[in-house]
PDB file of C-alpha atoms and ligand atoms in Angstrom:
ATOM      1  CA  MET A 953      -1.849  -9.145 -15.368  1.00 67.00           C
ATOM      2  CA  LYS A 954      -1.045 -12.467 -13.746  1.00 89.00           C
ATOM      3  CA  TRP A 955      -1.466 -12.814 -10.012  1.00 95.00           C
ATOM      4  CA  GLU A 956       1.496 -14.512  -8.353  1.00 97.00           C
ATOM      5  CA  THR A 957       0.042 -16.158  -5.264  1.00 96.00           C
ATOM      6  CA  THR A 958       1.781 -17.546  -2.183  1.00 97.00           C
ATOM      7  CA  TYR A 959      -0.174 -19.422   0.463  1.00 96.00           C
ATOM      8  CA  TYR A 960       0.821 -19.402   4.122  1.00 97.00           C
ATOM      9  CA  PRO A 961      -0.918 -21.556   6.761  1.00 96.00           C
ATOM     10  CA  THR A 962      -1.050 -18.683   9.260  1.00 96.00           C
ATOM     11  CA  LEU A 963      -0.976 -14.878   9.338  1.00 97.00           C
ATOM     12  CA  ASP A 964       2.202 -15.049  11.374  1.00 97.00           C
ATOM     13  CA  GLU A 965       3.973 -17.107   8.717  1.00 97.00           C
ATOM     14  CA  MET A 966       2.600 -14.798   6.015  1.00 98.00           C
ATOM     15  CA  SER A 967       3.920 -11.773   7.905  1.00 98.00           C
ATOM     16  CA  ARG A 968       7.368 -13.359   8.216  1.00 98.00           C
ATOM     17  CA  GLY A 969       7.361 -14.143   4.509  1.00 98.00           C
ATOM     18  CA  ALA A 970       6.312 -10.585   3.726  1.00 98.00           C
ATOM     19  CA  ALA A 971       9.047  -9.173   5.977  1.00 98.00           C
ATOM     20  CA  ARG A 972      11.692 -11.194   4.132  1.00 98.00           C
ATOM     21  CA  PHE A 973      10.227 -10.052   0.802  1.00 98.00           C
ATOM     22  CA  VAL A 974      10.178  -6.365   1.784  1.00 98.00           C
ATOM     23  CA  TYR A 975      13.694  -6.562   3.224  1.00 98.00           C
ATOM     24  CA  ASN A 976      15.141  -8.198   0.104  1.00 98.00           C
ATOM     25  CA  LEU A 977      13.361  -5.819  -2.275  1.00 98.00           C
ATOM     26  CA  ALA A 978      14.453  -2.798  -0.261  1.00 98.00           C
ATOM     27  CA  ARG A 979      18.069  -3.927  -0.371  1.00 98.00           C
ATOM     28  CA  GLU A 980      17.811  -4.544  -4.127  1.00 98.00           C
ATOM     29  CA  HIS A 981      16.376  -1.102  -4.901  1.00 97.00           C
ATOM     30  CA  ILE A 982      18.703   0.735  -2.527  1.00 97.00           C
ATOM     31  CA  GLY A 983      21.660  -1.183  -3.912  1.00 96.00           C
ATOM     32  CA  ARG A 984      20.672  -0.051  -7.402  1.00 95.00           C
ATOM     33  CA  HIS A 985      19.698   3.543  -6.851  1.00 91.00           C
ATOM     34  CA  GLY A 986      19.937   4.354  -3.160  1.00 94.00           C
ATOM     35  CA  LEU A 987      16.215   4.621  -2.635  1.00 96.00           C
ATOM     36  CA  PHE A 988      13.163   2.442  -1.885  1.00 98.00           C
ATOM     37  CA  THR A 989       9.687   3.954  -1.920  1.00 98.00           C
ATOM     38  CA  LEU A 990       7.307   1.807   0.117  1.00 98.00           C
ATOM     39  CA  VAL A 991       3.556   2.456   0.361  1.00 98.00           C
ATOM     40  CA  LEU A 992       2.070   1.044   3.573  1.00 99.00           C
ATOM     41  CA  SER A 993      -1.414  -0.401   3.780  1.00 98.00           C
ATOM     42  CA  GLY A 994      -3.780   0.032   6.690  1.00 97.00           C
ATOM     43  CA  GLY A 995      -6.253  -2.117   8.551  1.00 96.00           C
ATOM     44  CA  LYS A 996      -5.248  -4.969  10.864  1.00 97.00           C
ATOM     45  CA  THR A 997      -3.491  -7.465   8.579  1.00 98.00           C
ATOM     46  CA  PRO A 998      -0.144  -5.668   8.079  1.00 98.00           C
ATOM     47  CA  ARG A 999       0.426  -4.895  11.793  1.00 98.00           C
ATOM     48  CA  ALA A1000       2.383  -8.109  12.370  1.00 98.00           C
ATOM     49  CA  LEU A1001       4.543  -7.399   9.311  1.00 98.00           C
ATOM     50  CA  TYR A1002       5.370  -3.917  10.634  1.00 98.00           C
ATOM     51  CA  GLU A1003       6.184  -5.320  14.076  1.00 98.00           C
ATOM     52  CA  ILE A1004       8.550  -7.885  12.538  1.00 98.00           C
ATOM     53  CA  LEU A1005      10.324  -5.245  10.415  1.00 98.00           C
ATOM     54  CA  ALA A1006      10.941  -3.222  13.584  1.00 97.00           C
ATOM     55  CA  GLY A1007      11.790  -6.316  15.607  1.00 97.00           C
ATOM     56  CA  PRO A1008      15.143  -7.912  16.478  1.00 96.00           C
ATOM     57  CA  GLU A1009      15.408  -9.978  13.276  1.00 96.00           C
ATOM     58  CA  PHE A1010      15.194  -7.041  10.852  1.00 95.00           C
ATOM     59  CA  GLN A1011      15.445  -3.786  12.752  1.00 82.00           C
ATOM     60  CA  ASN A1012      19.195  -3.361  12.365  1.00 87.00           C
ATOM     61  CA  ALA A1013      19.293  -5.011   8.939  1.00 95.00           C
ATOM     62  CA  MET A1014      16.621  -2.904   7.273  1.00 96.00           C
ATOM     63  CA  PRO A1015      18.298  -0.068   5.280  1.00 97.00           C
ATOM     64  CA  TRP A1016      15.932   2.504   6.829  1.00 97.00           C
ATOM     65  CA  ARG A1017      17.992   5.492   5.715  1.00 96.00           C
ATOM     66  CA  GLY A1018      17.105   4.747   2.102  1.00 97.00           C
ATOM     67  CA  ILE A1019      13.492   3.729   2.700  1.00 98.00           C
ATOM     68  CA  HIS A1020      10.735   6.310   2.262  1.00 98.00           C
ATOM     69  CA  LEU A1021       7.322   5.447   3.697  1.00 98.00           C
ATOM     70  CA  PHE A1022       4.042   6.547   2.164  1.00 98.00           C
ATOM     71  CA  TRP A1023       0.453   5.417   2.800  1.00 98.00           C
ATOM     72  CA  GLY A1024      -2.083   3.973   0.369  1.00 98.00           C
ATOM     73  CA  ASP A1025      -4.973   5.430   2.318  1.00 98.00           C
ATOM     74  CA  GLU A1026      -5.910   7.061   5.607  1.00 98.00           C
ATOM     75  CA  ARG A1027      -8.998   7.650   7.663  1.00 97.00           C
ATOM     76  CA  CYS A1028      -9.913  11.330   8.201  1.00 97.00           C
ATOM     77  CA  VAL A1029      -8.973  11.282  11.880  1.00 96.00           C
ATOM     78  CA  PRO A1030      -6.032  12.780  13.826  1.00 97.00           C
ATOM     79  CA  PRO A1031      -2.724  10.902  13.505  1.00 98.00           C
ATOM     80  CA  ASP A1032      -2.906   9.801  17.146  1.00 98.00           C
ATOM     81  CA  ASP A1033      -6.402   8.371  16.768  1.00 97.00           C
ATOM     82  CA  SER A1034      -6.682   4.614  17.275  1.00 97.00           C
ATOM     83  CA  GLU A1035      -8.418   4.383  13.870  1.00 96.00           C
ATOM     84  CA  SER A1036      -5.533   6.072  12.042  1.00 98.00           C
ATOM     85  CA  ASN A1037      -3.482   3.870   9.720  1.00 98.00           C
ATOM     86  CA  TYR A1038      -0.474   6.062  10.497  1.00 98.00           C
ATOM     87  CA  HIS A1039      -1.067   5.506  14.231  1.00 98.00           C
ATOM     88  CA  MET A1040      -1.079   1.740  13.725  1.00 98.00           C
ATOM     89  CA  ALA A1041       2.196   1.865  11.765  1.00 98.00           C
ATOM     90  CA  PHE A1042       3.680   4.266  14.331  1.00 98.00           C
ATOM     91  CA  GLN A1043       2.894   1.945  17.224  1.00 98.00           C
ATOM     92  CA  ALA A1044       3.950  -1.226  15.384  1.00 98.00           C
ATOM     93  CA  MET A1045       7.060   0.006  13.583  1.00 98.00           C
ATOM     94  CA  ILE A1046       7.901   3.701  13.322  1.00 97.00           C
ATOM     95  CA  SER A1047       8.232   4.277  17.076  1.00 97.00           C
ATOM     96  CA  ARG A1048      10.582   1.277  17.362  1.00 95.00           C
ATOM     97  CA  ALA A1049      12.742   1.387  14.231  1.00 95.00           C
ATOM     98  CA  GLY A1050      15.294   4.089  13.538  1.00 89.00           C
ATOM     99  CA  ILE A1051      13.485   5.535  10.548  1.00 95.00           C
ATOM    100  CA  PRO A1052      14.662   9.090   9.719  1.00 97.00           C
ATOM    101  CA  PRO A1053      11.660  11.418  10.282  1.00 97.00           C
ATOM    102  CA  GLY A1054      12.215  12.950   6.837  1.00 97.00           C
ATOM    103  CA  ASN A1055      11.533   9.527   5.331  1.00 98.00           C
ATOM    104  CA  ILE A1056       8.000   9.377   6.693  1.00 98.00           C
ATOM    105  CA  HIS A1057       5.421  10.907   4.371  1.00 98.00           C
ATOM    106  CA  ARG A1058       2.090  10.453   6.096  1.00 98.00           C
ATOM    107  CA  ILE A1059      -1.294  11.507   4.691  1.00 98.00           C
ATOM    108  CA  PRO A1060      -2.433  14.660   6.603  1.00 98.00           C
ATOM    109  CA  ALA A1061      -5.991  13.308   6.749  1.00 97.00           C
ATOM    110  CA  GLU A1062      -6.885  15.497   9.713  1.00 97.00           C
ATOM    111  CA  ILE A1063      -6.992  18.490   7.353  1.00 97.00           C
ATOM    112  CA  GLN A1064     -10.557  19.520   6.551  1.00 97.00           C
ATOM    113  CA  PRO A1065     -12.218  19.396   4.123  1.00 97.00           C
ATOM    114  CA  PRO A1066     -10.930  16.006   2.886  1.00 97.00           C
ATOM    115  CA  GLU A1067     -10.395  17.388  -0.627  1.00 98.00           C
ATOM    116  CA  VAL A1068      -7.772  19.775   0.746  1.00 98.00           C
ATOM    117  CA  ALA A1069      -6.086  16.864   2.532  1.00 98.00           C
ATOM    118  CA  ALA A1070      -6.068  14.847  -0.695  1.00 98.00           C
ATOM    119  CA  ASN A1071      -4.555  17.689  -2.726  1.00 98.00           C
ATOM    120  CA  SER A1072      -2.009  18.307   0.004  1.00 98.00           C
ATOM    121  CA  TYR A1073      -0.869  14.679  -0.102  1.00 98.00           C
ATOM    122  CA  ALA A1074      -0.669  14.680  -3.883  1.00 98.00           C
ATOM    123  CA  GLN A1075       1.696  17.652  -3.536  1.00 97.00           C
ATOM    124  CA  VAL A1076       3.800  15.769  -0.953  1.00 98.00           C
ATOM    125  CA  VAL A1077       4.136  12.884  -3.437  1.00 97.00           C
ATOM    126  CA  ARG A1078       4.833  15.242  -6.357  1.00 96.00           C
ATOM    127  CA  ASP A1079       7.505  17.185  -4.470  1.00 95.00           C
ATOM    128  CA  PHE A1080       9.199  13.990  -3.333  1.00 96.00           C
ATOM    129  CA  PHE A1081       9.416  12.432  -6.784  1.00 95.00           C
ATOM    130  CA  VAL A1082      10.567  15.678  -8.403  1.00 92.00           C
ATOM    131  CA  ARG A1083      13.313  15.818  -5.781  1.00 91.00           C
ATOM    132  CA  VAL A1084      14.512  12.255  -6.414  1.00 91.00           C
ATOM    133  CA  GLU A1085      13.747  11.973 -10.126  1.00 80.00           C
ATOM    134  CA  GLY A1086      16.677  10.799 -12.175  1.00 63.00           C
ATOM    135  CA  ARG A1087      18.157   8.802  -9.311  1.00 57.00           C
ATOM    136  CA  GLY A1088      18.505   5.532 -11.123  1.00 43.00           C
ATOM    137  CA  ARG A1089      15.304   3.882 -12.303  1.00 45.00           C
ATOM    138  CA  ASN A1090      12.952   6.361 -13.834  1.00 47.00           C
ATOM    139  CA  HIS A1091      10.691   7.115 -10.922  1.00 46.00           C
ATOM    140  CA  ALA A1092       8.200   8.860 -13.072  1.00 48.00           C
ATOM    141  CA  ARG A1093       6.738   7.941 -16.406  1.00 47.00           C
ATOM    142  CA  ARG A1094       6.368  10.728 -18.876  1.00 47.00           C
ATOM    143  CA  GLY A1095       2.613  10.883 -19.245  1.00 46.00           C
ATOM    144  CA  THR A1096       0.727  13.031 -21.713  1.00 49.00           C
ATOM    145  CA  THR A1097       0.234  15.644 -19.013  1.00 56.00           C
ATOM    146  CA  GLU A1098       2.297  15.090 -15.873  1.00 70.00           C
ATOM    147  CA  SER A1099       4.646  12.292 -14.939  1.00 83.00           C
ATOM    148  CA  ILE A1100       2.915   9.736 -12.746  1.00 93.00           C
ATOM    149  CA  PRO A1101       5.252   8.706  -9.912  1.00 95.00           C
ATOM    150  CA  SER A1102       6.074   5.024  -9.708  1.00 96.00           C
ATOM    151  CA  PHE A1103       6.369   3.662  -6.174  1.00 97.00           C
ATOM    152  CA  ASP A1104       8.734   0.729  -5.836  1.00 98.00           C
ATOM    153  CA  LEU A1105       6.405  -1.377  -3.690  1.00 98.00           C
ATOM    154  CA  ILE A1106       2.769  -0.795  -2.781  1.00 98.00           C
ATOM    155  CA  LEU A1107       1.338  -2.903   0.044  1.00 99.00           C
ATOM    156  CA  LEU A1108      -2.401  -3.427  -0.185  1.00 98.00           C
ATOM    157  CA  GLY A1109      -5.047  -5.210   1.841  1.00 98.00           C
ATOM    158  CA  MET A1110      -8.482  -6.336   0.749  1.00 98.00           C
ATOM    159  CA  GLY A1111     -11.796  -6.133   2.534  1.00 97.00           C
ATOM    160  CA  LYS A1112     -14.385  -8.902   2.311  1.00 96.00           C
ATOM    161  CA  ASP A1113     -16.282  -6.704  -0.157  1.00 96.00           C
ATOM    162  CA  GLY A1114     -13.234  -6.642  -2.418  1.00 97.00           C
ATOM    163  CA  HIS A1115     -12.245  -3.048  -1.585  1.00 97.00           C
ATOM    164  CA  THR A1116      -8.599  -2.103  -1.434  1.00 98.00           C
ATOM    165  CA  ALA A1117      -6.975   0.993   0.017  1.00 98.00           C
ATOM    166  CA  SER A1118     -10.102   3.139   0.373  1.00 97.00           C
ATOM    167  CA  LEU A1119     -11.420   2.256  -3.068  1.00 97.00           C
ATOM    168  CA  PHE A1120     -14.830   0.777  -2.305  1.00 96.00           C
ATOM    169  CA  PRO A1121     -17.214  -0.987  -4.709  1.00 96.00           C
ATOM    170  CA  GLY A1122     -19.362   1.487  -6.632  1.00 94.00           C
ATOM    171  CA  ASP A1123     -17.553   4.569  -5.302  1.00 95.00           C
ATOM    172  CA  ASP A1124     -16.770   7.442  -7.690  1.00 94.00           C
ATOM    173  CA  ALA A1125     -13.140   7.282  -6.548  1.00 96.00           C
ATOM    174  CA  LEU A1126     -12.800   4.127  -8.660  1.00 96.00           C
ATOM    175  CA  ASP A1127     -13.353   6.191 -11.807  1.00 96.00           C
ATOM    176  CA  GLU A1128     -10.809   8.873 -10.912  1.00 97.00           C
ATOM    177  CA  ASP A1129      -8.409   8.754 -13.835  1.00 95.00           C
ATOM    178  CA  THR A1130      -6.406  11.955 -13.330  1.00 94.00           C
ATOM    179  CA  SER A1131      -5.822  12.777  -9.653  1.00 97.00           C
ATOM    180  CA  TRP A1132      -3.320  10.617  -7.796  1.00 97.00           C
ATOM    181  CA  VAL A1133      -5.054  11.091  -4.447  1.00 98.00           C
ATOM    182  CA  THR A1134      -8.746  11.599  -3.759  1.00 98.00           C
ATOM    183  CA  ALA A1135     -11.232  11.954  -0.889  1.00 97.00           C
ATOM    184  CA  VAL A1136     -13.870   9.310  -0.192  1.00 96.00           C
ATOM    185  CA  HIS A1137     -16.851  10.722   1.690  1.00 93.00           C
ATOM    186  CA  GLU A1138     -19.252   7.930   2.515  1.00 75.00           C
ATOM    187  CA  PRO A1139     -17.176   4.814   2.543  1.00 67.00           C
ATOM    188  CA  VAL A1140     -19.011   1.632   3.340  1.00 75.00           C
ATOM    189  CA  GLY A1141     -15.985   0.485   5.273  1.00 71.00           C
ATOM    190  CA  SER A1142     -15.421   0.575   8.989  1.00 76.00           C
ATOM    191  CA  PRO A1143     -14.896   2.996  10.636  1.00 81.00           C
ATOM    192  CA  PRO A1144     -17.580   5.040   8.861  1.00 86.00           C
ATOM    193  CA  VAL A1145     -15.397   8.133   8.458  1.00 93.00           C
ATOM    194  CA  ALA A1146     -14.277   9.968   5.340  1.00 96.00           C
ATOM    195  CA  ARG A1147     -11.015   8.725   3.870  1.00 97.00           C
ATOM    196  CA  ILE A1148      -8.129   9.797   1.672  1.00 98.00           C
ATOM    197  CA  THR A1149      -6.886   7.246  -0.844  1.00 98.00           C
ATOM    198  CA  LEU A1150      -4.401   6.753  -3.639  1.00 98.00           C
ATOM    199  CA  THR A1151      -6.280   6.265  -6.889  1.00 98.00           C
ATOM    200  CA  LEU A1152      -5.932   3.472  -9.455  1.00 98.00           C
ATOM    201  CA  PRO A1153      -3.744   5.490 -11.876  1.00 97.00           C
ATOM    202  CA  ILE A1154      -0.973   5.897  -9.305  1.00 97.00           C
ATOM    203  CA  ILE A1155      -1.438   2.426  -7.791  1.00 98.00           C
ATOM    204  CA  ASN A1156      -1.164   0.872 -11.253  1.00 97.00           C
ATOM    205  CA  GLU A1157       1.942   2.939 -11.983  1.00 96.00           C
ATOM    206  CA  GLY A1158       3.590   1.063  -9.089  1.00 97.00           C
ATOM    207  CA  GLN A1159       6.498  -1.208  -9.869  1.00 97.00           C
ATOM    208  CA  ASP A1160       5.352  -4.054  -7.607  1.00 98.00           C
ATOM    209  CA  VAL A1161       2.169  -4.552  -5.599  1.00 98.00           C
ATOM    210  CA  LEU A1162       1.942  -6.969  -2.693  1.00 98.00           C
ATOM    211  CA  PHE A1163      -1.530  -7.848  -1.420  1.00 98.00           C
ATOM    212  CA  MET A1164      -1.690  -9.384   2.041  1.00 98.00           C
ATOM    213  CA  VAL A1165      -5.056 -11.030   2.583  1.00 98.00           C
ATOM    214  CA  SER A1166      -5.950 -12.956   5.712  1.00 97.00           C
ATOM    215  CA  GLY A1167      -9.178 -14.503   6.900  1.00 95.00           C
ATOM    216  CA  SER A1168     -11.618 -17.127   5.657  1.00 94.00           C
ATOM    217  CA  ASP A1169     -14.284 -14.408   5.243  1.00 95.00           C
ATOM    218  CA  LYS A1170     -12.321 -13.151   2.216  1.00 96.00           C
ATOM    219  CA  ARG A1171     -11.883 -16.527   0.571  1.00 96.00           C
ATOM    220  CA  ASN A1172     -14.835 -16.411  -1.812  1.00 96.00           C
ATOM    221  CA  VAL A1173     -14.034 -12.919  -3.112  1.00 97.00           C
ATOM    222  CA  LEU A1174     -10.388 -13.866  -3.508  1.00 97.00           C
ATOM    223  CA  GLN A1175     -11.313 -17.037  -5.405  1.00 96.00           C
ATOM    224  CA  THR A1176     -13.647 -15.067  -7.701  1.00 97.00           C
ATOM    225  CA  ILE A1177     -10.918 -12.530  -8.449  1.00 97.00           C
ATOM    226  CA  LEU A1178      -8.251 -15.137  -9.131  1.00 96.00           C
ATOM    227  CA  ASP A1179     -10.579 -17.214 -11.298  1.00 95.00           C
ATOM    228  CA  SER A1180     -11.332 -14.295 -13.606  1.00 95.00           C
ATOM    229  CA  PRO A1181      -9.713 -10.941 -12.742  1.00 93.00           C
ATOM    230  CA  SER A1182     -11.183  -9.151 -15.750  1.00 94.00           C
ATOM    231  CA  LYS A1183     -14.729 -10.277 -14.900  1.00 95.00           C
ATOM    232  CA  ALA A1184     -14.239  -9.574 -11.188  1.00 97.00           C
ATOM    233  CA  ALA A1185     -12.991  -6.041 -11.949  1.00 97.00           C
ATOM    234  CA  ALA A1186     -16.570  -4.905 -12.591  1.00 96.00           C
ATOM    235  CA  ARG A1187     -17.466  -5.726  -8.997  1.00 97.00           C
ATOM    236  CA  TYR A1188     -14.329  -5.775  -6.862  1.00 98.00           C
ATOM    237  CA  PRO A1189     -11.866  -2.850  -6.747  1.00 98.00           C
ATOM    238  CA  ALA A1190      -8.987  -5.160  -5.785  1.00 98.00           C
ATOM    239  CA  ALA A1191      -9.375  -6.837  -9.190  1.00 98.00           C
ATOM    240  CA  ARG A1192      -8.630  -3.512 -10.902  1.00 98.00           C
ATOM    241  CA  VAL A1193      -5.105  -3.357  -9.524  1.00 98.00           C
ATOM    242  CA  ASN A1194      -2.717  -3.996 -12.410  1.00 97.00           C
ATOM    243  CA  PRO A1195       0.779  -2.633 -11.706  1.00 96.00           C
ATOM    244  CA  ARG A1196       3.682  -2.195 -14.113  1.00 94.00           C
ATOM    245  CA  GLY A1197       5.693  -4.932 -12.442  1.00 94.00           C
ATOM    246  CA  ARG A1198       4.552  -7.855 -10.327  1.00 97.00           C
ATOM    247  CA  LEU A1199       1.093  -8.383  -8.823  1.00 98.00           C
ATOM    248  CA  LEU A1200       1.776 -10.507  -5.753  1.00 98.00           C
ATOM    249  CA  LEU A1201      -0.664 -12.028  -3.275  1.00 98.00           C
ATOM    250  CA  PHE A1202       0.313 -13.468   0.086  1.00 98.00           C
ATOM    251  CA  HIS A1203      -2.693 -15.103   1.740  1.00 97.00           C
ATOM    252  CA  ASP A1204      -3.827 -17.661   4.309  1.00 95.00           C
ATOM    253  CA  CYS A1205      -7.114 -18.502   2.601  1.00 92.00           C
ATOM    254  CA  GLU A1206      -7.924 -22.023   1.465  1.00 82.00           C
ATOM    255  CA  ILE A1207      -8.326 -21.140  -2.200  1.00 76.00           C
ATOM    256  CA  LEU A1208      -7.888 -23.345  -5.245  1.00 69.00           C
ATOM    257  CA  ARG A1209      -5.025 -22.245  -7.481  1.00 67.00           C
TER     258      ARG A1209
HETATM  259  C1  LIG B2451      -8.013   0.575   5.639  1.00 76.56           C
HETATM  260  C2  LIG B2451      -7.218  -0.241   4.662  1.00 76.56           C
HETATM  261  C3  LIG B2451      -8.103  -1.229   3.984  1.00 76.56           C
HETATM  262  C4  LIG B2451      -7.687  -2.588   4.491  1.00 76.56           C
HETATM  263  C5  LIG B2451      -8.742  -3.620   4.229  1.00 76.56           C
HETATM  264  C6  LIG B2451      -8.393  -4.924   4.957  1.00 76.56           C
HETATM  265  O1  LIG B2451      -7.768   1.772   5.775  1.00 76.56           O
HETATM  266  O2  LIG B2451      -8.845  -0.064   6.313  1.00 76.56           O
HETATM  267  O3  LIG B2451      -6.433   0.430   3.862  1.00 76.56           O
HETATM  268  O4  LIG B2451      -8.051  -1.223   2.589  1.00 76.56           O
HETATM  269  O5  LIG B2451      -6.465  -2.971   3.878  1.00 76.56           O
HETATM  270  O6  LIG B2451      -9.978  -3.121   4.739  1.00 76.56           O
HETATM  271  O7  LIG B2451      -8.406  -4.632   6.327  1.00 76.56           O
HETATM  272  P1  LIG B2451      -7.983  -5.757   7.400  1.00 76.56           P
HETATM  273  O8  LIG B2451      -6.530  -6.030   7.171  1.00 76.56           O
HETATM  274  O9  LIG B2451      -8.237  -5.103   8.749  1.00 76.56           O
HETATM  275  O10 LIG B2451      -8.851  -6.957   7.132  1.00 76.56           O
END
């Protein structure tokens, strides 16, 4: 899979570029089959993108009625916790844009134990795609066992250890090849709480993936991945992302391409 990289001098310019990209792709998918399934990423980087999508330039233009929001991962905290990825998206975008509540499919990561939360979210995803299957582009590929849903666009970030979503280096979750959603108990990430994450099978079933990576502390890992994705895959989870469609990277790192 070939990475398609776009450099932006600042995070703000990257976020504006990402907003235009998301807007155009949403309109394209909704124009074709009335639906756009968008997986949000967490952490700090995408906040500006979410604020722009709910801001004056895009708020009234975004076809929110046809956009369904999902999450790539979530910390096992209540949805109003400052560490919650849903909470960040709610503050930055959901509370400001007129998104129909039925279009918001958050990970119920407050459910304990985390395995129950993971299974519950997998059922949310399954029910949604069964409900919309057949609307235009095949939203689910006929696998040997069960169709794997194909999200239209999956936003991902990357940590300086090369993790993405809540798939951390060396974690068993990386080897999950059946479940679409899994629990991660001792993530090395911050905050040190259990997490729920989409797994590689469903991420790689995605039509398009857009990584947004910001910060010089990620430059070396990013360069290593771009230089040799197959070699880097042994060490960095982000290098194992290989979607059906485009693998896009928007970044502000001074890397050599
Ligand atoms: C999370 C994210 C995680 C994030 C990276 C980058 O729950 O933290 O899903 O994968 O995208 O850690 O985080 P920053 O954007 O804050 O650098």
